[in-house]
GROMACS .gro file of C-alpha atoms in nm:
model
  275
    1MET     CA    1   0.000   0.000   0.000
    2HIS     CA    2   0.131   0.345  -0.087
    3PHE     CA    3   0.218   0.565   0.208
    4PHE     CA    4  -0.048   0.827   0.144
    5ASP     CA    5  -0.318   0.561   0.109
    6ARG     CA    6  -0.210   0.412   0.439
    7LEU     CA    7  -0.198   0.758   0.595
    8ALA     CA    8  -0.550   0.833   0.472
    9ASP     CA    9  -0.670   0.512   0.636
   10ARG     CA   10  -0.496   0.601   0.962
   11ILE     CA   11  -0.637   0.955   0.961
   12ALA     CA   12  -0.985   0.809   0.922
   13ALA     CA   13  -0.932   0.545   1.191
   14ALA     CA   14  -0.791   0.787   1.449
   15ASP     CA   15  -1.002   1.085   1.335
   16SER     CA   16  -0.680   1.280   1.358
   17VAL     CA   17  -0.415   1.459   1.152
   18VAL     CA   18  -0.177   1.489   1.448
   19SER     CA   19   0.184   1.391   1.391
   20VAL     CA   20   0.362   1.329   1.719
   21GLY     CA   21   0.730   1.416   1.700
   22LEU     CA   22   0.944   1.167   1.890
   23ASP     CA   23   1.251   1.373   1.981
   24PRO     CA   24   1.375   1.211   2.304
   25ASP     CA   25   1.632   1.467   2.418
   26PRO     CA   26   1.843   1.271   2.671
   27ALA     CA   27   1.873   1.578   2.893
   28ARG     CA   28   1.495   1.599   2.933
   29LEU     CA   29   1.399   1.235   2.987
   30PRO     CA   30   1.213   1.174   3.314
   31ASP     CA   31   1.372   0.972   3.591
   32ALA     CA   32   1.120   0.694   3.526
   33VAL     CA   33   1.310   0.596   3.209
   34ALA     CA   34   1.649   0.767   3.243
   35ASP     CA   35   1.813   0.465   3.404
   36ALA     CA   36   1.648   0.200   3.184
   37ASP     CA   37   1.821  -0.005   2.917
   38LEU     CA   38   1.778   0.203   2.599
   39PRO     CA   39   1.612   0.495   2.777
   40ARG     CA   40   1.507   0.662   2.450
   41TRP     CA   41   1.320   0.349   2.349
   42GLN     CA   42   1.154   0.318   2.689
   43PHE     CA   43   1.053   0.685   2.671
   44ASN     CA   44   0.910   0.646   2.320
   45ARG     CA   45   0.724   0.330   2.416
   46ARG     CA   46   0.544   0.507   2.697
   47ILE     CA   47   0.474   0.811   2.481
   48ILE     CA   48   0.326   0.584   2.213
   49ASP     CA   49   0.114   0.403   2.472
   50ALA     CA   50  -0.019   0.739   2.592
   51THR     CA   51  -0.080   0.900   2.252
   52HIS     CA   52  -0.146   0.637   1.986
   53GLU     CA   53  -0.525   0.679   1.997
   54HIS     CA   54  -0.478   1.038   1.883
   55ALA     CA   55  -0.184   0.999   1.644
   56ALA     CA   56  -0.208   0.983   1.266
   57CYS     CA   57   0.168   0.940   1.247
   58TYR     CA   58   0.484   0.940   1.455
   59LYS     CA   59   0.779   1.152   1.343
   60PRO     CA   60   1.110   1.064   1.507
   61ASN     CA   61   1.388   1.309   1.426
   62ALA     CA   62   1.707   1.125   1.326
   63ALA     CA   63   1.925   1.373   1.515
   64PHE     CA   64   1.814   1.218   1.844
   65TYR     CA   65   1.915   0.864   1.742
   66GLU     CA   66   2.250   0.896   1.567
   67ASP     CA   67   2.457   0.665   1.785
   68ALA     CA   68   2.461   0.287   1.832
   69ASP     CA   69   2.203   0.273   2.111
   70GLY     CA   70   1.999   0.540   1.936
   71TRP     CA   71   1.955   0.338   1.618
   72ARG     CA   72   1.855   0.037   1.828
   73ALA     CA   73   1.600   0.256   2.005
   74LEU     CA   74   1.473   0.384   1.671
   75ARG     CA   75   1.422   0.033   1.531
   76GLU     CA   76   1.229  -0.068   1.843
   77THR     CA   77   1.024   0.251   1.823
   78ILE     CA   78   0.928   0.197   1.459
   79ALA     CA   79   0.830  -0.164   1.525
   80TYR     CA   80   0.621  -0.064   1.827
   81ALA     CA   81   0.441   0.213   1.640
   82HIS     CA   82   0.364  -0.029   1.358
   83GLY     CA   83   0.221  -0.265   1.618
   84LYS     CA   84  -0.027   0.012   1.703
   85ASP     CA   85  -0.107   0.055   1.331
   86VAL     CA   86   0.050   0.400   1.322
   87PRO     CA   87   0.287   0.487   1.033
   88VAL     CA   88   0.628   0.640   1.097
   89LEU     CA   89   0.782   0.935   0.916
   90LEU     CA   90   1.157   0.967   0.976
   91ASP     CA   91   1.257   1.333   0.990
   92ALA     CA   92   1.609   1.300   0.850
   93LYS     CA   93   1.626   1.579   0.588
   94ARG     CA   94   1.854   1.368   0.370
   95GLY     CA   95   1.999   1.506   0.049
   96ASP     CA   96   2.315   1.380  -0.117
   97ILE     CA   97   2.430   1.221  -0.443
   98GLY     CA   98   2.537   0.887  -0.586
   99ASN     CA   99   2.618   0.602  -0.351
  100THR     CA  100   2.560   0.819  -0.047
  101ALA     CA  101   2.202   0.895  -0.146
  102ARG     CA  102   2.137   0.530  -0.222
  103GLN     CA  103   2.271   0.432   0.120
  104TYR     CA  104   2.061   0.692   0.300
  105ALA     CA  105   1.752   0.557   0.124
  106THR     CA  106   1.800   0.208   0.268
  107VAL     CA  107   1.637   0.330   0.589
  108LEU     CA  108   1.311   0.285   0.395
  109ASP     CA  109   1.384  -0.080   0.309
  110ASP     CA  110   1.193  -0.339   0.507
  111ASP     CA  111   1.467  -0.600   0.461
  112HIS     CA  112   1.694  -0.388   0.682
  113GLY     CA  113   1.460  -0.426   0.979
  114PRO     CA  114   1.156  -0.222   1.083
  115ALA     CA  115   1.167   0.050   0.820
  116ALA     CA  116   1.027   0.399   0.821
  117ASP     CA  117   0.719   0.452   0.604
  118ALA     CA  118   0.825   0.799   0.490
  119ILE     CA  119   1.118   1.038   0.515
  120THR     CA  120   1.194   1.409   0.488
  121VAL     CA  121   1.449   1.512   0.224
  122ASN     CA  122   1.644   1.825   0.132
  123PRO     CA  123   1.609   1.922  -0.236
  124PHE     CA  124   1.913   2.153  -0.254
  125LEU     CA  125   2.117   1.907  -0.465
  126GLY     CA  126   1.840   1.851  -0.718
  127ARG     CA  127   1.639   1.557  -0.845
  128ASP     CA  128   1.920   1.303  -0.876
  129SER     CA  129   1.989   1.339  -0.503
  130LEU     CA  130   1.629   1.239  -0.430
  131GLU     CA  131   1.588   0.969  -0.693
  132PRO     CA  132   1.675   0.677  -0.460
  133PHE     CA  133   1.391   0.789  -0.232
  134LEU     CA  134   1.142   0.865  -0.508
  135GLN     CA  135   1.202   0.522  -0.663
  136ARG     CA  136   1.064   0.358  -0.350
  137THR     CA  137   0.717   0.439  -0.472
  138GLU     CA  138   0.533   0.283  -0.178
  139LYS     CA  139   0.714   0.516   0.064
  140GLY     CA  140   0.639   0.882   0.133
  141VAL     CA  141   0.898   1.148   0.045
  142PHE     CA  142   0.844   1.488   0.209
  143VAL     CA  143   1.049   1.758   0.038
  144LEU     CA  144   1.153   2.061   0.242
  145GLY     CA  145   0.953   2.336   0.078
  146ARG     CA  146   0.926   2.633   0.311
  147THR     CA  147   1.072   2.622   0.659
  148SER     CA  148   0.966   2.845   0.946
  149ASN     CA  149   1.303   2.912   1.109
  150PRO     CA  150   1.420   3.276   1.089
  151GLY     CA  151   1.730   3.186   0.887
  152GLY     CA  152   1.522   3.011   0.622
  153ALA     CA  153   1.478   3.346   0.450
  154ASP     CA  154   1.852   3.367   0.383
  155LEU     CA  155   1.808   3.136   0.082
  156GLN     CA  156   1.440   3.054   0.048
  157ASP     CA  157   1.336   3.414  -0.012
  158LEU     CA  158   1.588   3.478  -0.290
  159GLU     CA  159   1.421   3.593  -0.610
  160LEU     CA  160   1.511   3.406  -0.928
  161ALA     CA  161   1.535   3.547  -1.277
  162SER     CA  162   1.190   3.401  -1.344
  163GLY     CA  163   1.044   3.624  -1.073
  164GLU     CA  164   0.979   3.326  -0.845
  165LYS     CA  165   1.120   3.304  -0.498
  166LEU     CA  166   1.348   3.007  -0.446
  167TYR     CA  167   1.101   2.828  -0.220
  168GLU     CA  168   0.829   2.868  -0.484
  169ARG     CA  169   1.058   2.701  -0.738
  170VAL     CA  170   1.117   2.414  -0.497
  171VAL     CA  171   0.743   2.373  -0.453
  172HIS     CA  172   0.693   2.357  -0.830
  173LEU     CA  173   0.974   2.103  -0.864
  174ALA     CA  174   0.821   1.882  -0.595
  175ASP     CA  175   0.502   1.879  -0.800
  176LEU     CA  176   0.700   1.775  -1.109
  177TRP     CA  177   0.875   1.501  -0.913
  178ASN     CA  178   0.546   1.353  -0.794
  179ASP     CA  179   0.509   1.107  -1.084
  180ASP     CA  180   0.416   0.821  -0.851
  181GLY     CA  181   0.201   1.013  -0.605
  182ASN     CA  182   0.446   0.963  -0.319
  183VAL     CA  183   0.569   1.322  -0.268
  184GLY     CA  184   0.468   1.554   0.013
  185LEU     CA  185   0.595   1.896   0.116
  186VAL     CA  186   0.722   2.029   0.448
  187VAL     CA  187   0.570   2.376   0.497
  188GLY     CA  188   0.599   2.562   0.827
  189ALA     CA  189   0.291   2.677   1.017
  190THR     CA  190   0.415   3.010   1.145
  191ASN     CA  191   0.318   3.215   0.836
  192PRO     CA  192  -0.047   3.144   0.746
  193ASP     CA  193  -0.044   3.365   0.435
  194GLU     CA  194   0.251   3.180   0.285
  195LEU     CA  195   0.093   2.848   0.372
  196GLU     CA  196  -0.218   2.949   0.183
  197ALA     CA  197  -0.017   3.075  -0.116
  198ILE     CA  198   0.183   2.752  -0.137
  199ARG     CA  199  -0.136   2.547  -0.129
  200GLU     CA  200  -0.262   2.747  -0.427
  201LEU     CA  201   0.056   2.658  -0.617
  202VAL     CA  202   0.023   2.284  -0.550
  203PRO     CA  203  -0.338   2.190  -0.474
  204ASP     CA  204  -0.288   1.813  -0.467
  205ILE     CA  205   0.023   1.751  -0.257
  206PRO     CA  206  -0.016   1.669   0.115
  207PHE     CA  207   0.181   1.886   0.354
  208LEU     CA  208   0.365   1.805   0.673
  209VAL     CA  209   0.315   2.122   0.877
  210PRO     CA  210   0.555   2.156   1.169
  211GLY     CA  211   0.555   2.442   1.415
  212VAL     CA  212   0.216   2.397   1.583
  213GLY     CA  213   0.263   2.378   1.958
  214ALA     CA  214   0.589   2.498   2.109
  215GLN     CA  215   0.670   2.710   1.803
  216GLY     CA  216   0.333   2.887   1.806
  217GLY     CA  217   0.216   2.801   1.455
  218ASP     CA  218  -0.136   2.874   1.330
  219ALA     CA  219  -0.349   2.561   1.384
  220GLU     CA  220  -0.641   2.677   1.171
  221ALA     CA  221  -0.420   2.760   0.873
  222ALA     CA  222  -0.228   2.436   0.917
  223VAL     CA  223  -0.547   2.237   0.870
  224GLU     CA  224  -0.717   2.457   0.612
  225HIS     CA  225  -0.417   2.470   0.382
  226GLY     CA  226  -0.208   2.171   0.491
  227LEU     CA  227  -0.449   1.898   0.386
  228ALA     CA  228  -0.499   1.777   0.030
  229ASP     CA  229  -0.826   1.585  -0.005
  230GLY     CA  230  -0.822   1.541   0.372
  231VAL     CA  231  -0.469   1.400   0.383
  232GLY     CA  232  -0.179   1.575   0.554
  233LEU     CA  233  -0.008   1.604   0.891
  234VAL     CA  234   0.025   1.872   1.155
  235ASN     CA  235   0.318   1.806   1.384
  236SER     CA  236   0.387   1.882   1.745
  237SER     CA  237   0.693   1.744   1.920
  238ARG     CA  238   0.797   1.913   2.245
  239GLY     CA  239   0.444   2.040   2.307
  240ILE     CA  240   0.327   1.680   2.341
  241ILE     CA  241   0.615   1.465   2.457
  242PHE     CA  242   0.737   1.705   2.725
  243ALA     CA  243   0.397   1.835   2.832
  244GLY     CA  244   0.441   1.651   3.163
  245GLU     CA  245   0.771   1.804   3.272
  246GLU     CA  246   0.605   2.029   3.529
  247ALA     CA  247   0.420   1.734   3.684
  248ALA     CA  248   0.742   1.535   3.704
  249ASP     CA  249   0.916   1.830   3.870
  250ARG     CA  250   0.643   1.830   4.135
  251GLY     CA  251   0.726   1.472   4.224
  252ALA     CA  252   0.455   1.300   4.019
  253PRO     CA  253   0.650   1.104   3.755
  254GLU     CA  254   0.352   0.886   3.668
  255LYS     CA  255   0.175   1.199   3.546
  256PHE     CA  256   0.446   1.273   3.289
  257PHE     CA  257   0.312   1.037   3.022
  258GLU     CA  258  -0.052   1.101   3.110
  259ALA     CA  259   0.013   1.467   3.027
  260ALA     CA  260   0.150   1.369   2.685
  261GLY     CA  261  -0.169   1.178   2.613
  262ARG     CA  262  -0.384   1.474   2.718
  263SER     CA  263  -0.179   1.711   2.505
  264ALA     CA  264  -0.215   1.490   2.196
  265LYS     CA  265  -0.588   1.460   2.257
  266GLN     CA  266  -0.623   1.836   2.298
  267LEU     CA  267  -0.431   1.907   1.978
  268LYS     CA  268  -0.646   1.657   1.789
  269ALA     CA  269  -0.961   1.828   1.912
  270GLN     CA  270  -0.821   2.171   1.828
  271LEU     CA  271  -0.729   2.069   1.474
  272ASN     CA  272  -1.053   1.880   1.417
  273GLN     CA  273  -1.247   2.205   1.464
  274TYR     CA  274  -1.116   2.310   1.123
  275ARG     CA  275  -1.132   1.984   0.928
   0.00000   0.00000   0.00000
């Protein structure tokens, strides 16, 4: 089954477009898991248990797993999420050429263990750098289109000879690369007007919209413009997984993961107002 078909099924089953970012910062893990074997895996397991009813997808960021124990934790996390019938989007922002690109793309191969269902990629090196990902037609490939960080404007706002801004050209290219219907776009939630304008440029491509939650993105715009035929994802990471830090600080560690579940449920309800 193609990723976006599976995602559509999951969105319908969970009545949710919430993507839960699994970014287990070792410095912020609660004492309840900090001393466990593979603490990042134990943290993710409990977050998944608390949030899976409200999650359309899980989005682990590769930066939090790039060591030997981290990759073990990531494999366990992907397998566990799949056991809850929730797809996994690996936020890796890969983008390289030749053998390196082909090697990066193996993270999507099921014969290498529990594989991610989708991945984020960086288009800066052009189509050939993304071809190994695009060729895995059953997997989702989310191209960085317009990011919400302040420095994104350094390059993304540059005006080309055609009159387009660079990010608009990237958006058009993503549409051209979508021959097999497996391409999505990453578009930040902190500028609603841009989000709307990008949707007008590419009406049929699902968006992954980060920035709702701790970054203060616009939830209504994220839903109104982020979904294509009802399919798309709105991500929150820290706003969900660390929602229980205050409770843990007050000496109630069991409340840490309950708070994550409540936060995911609240975000689902907030977003569903606009679906």
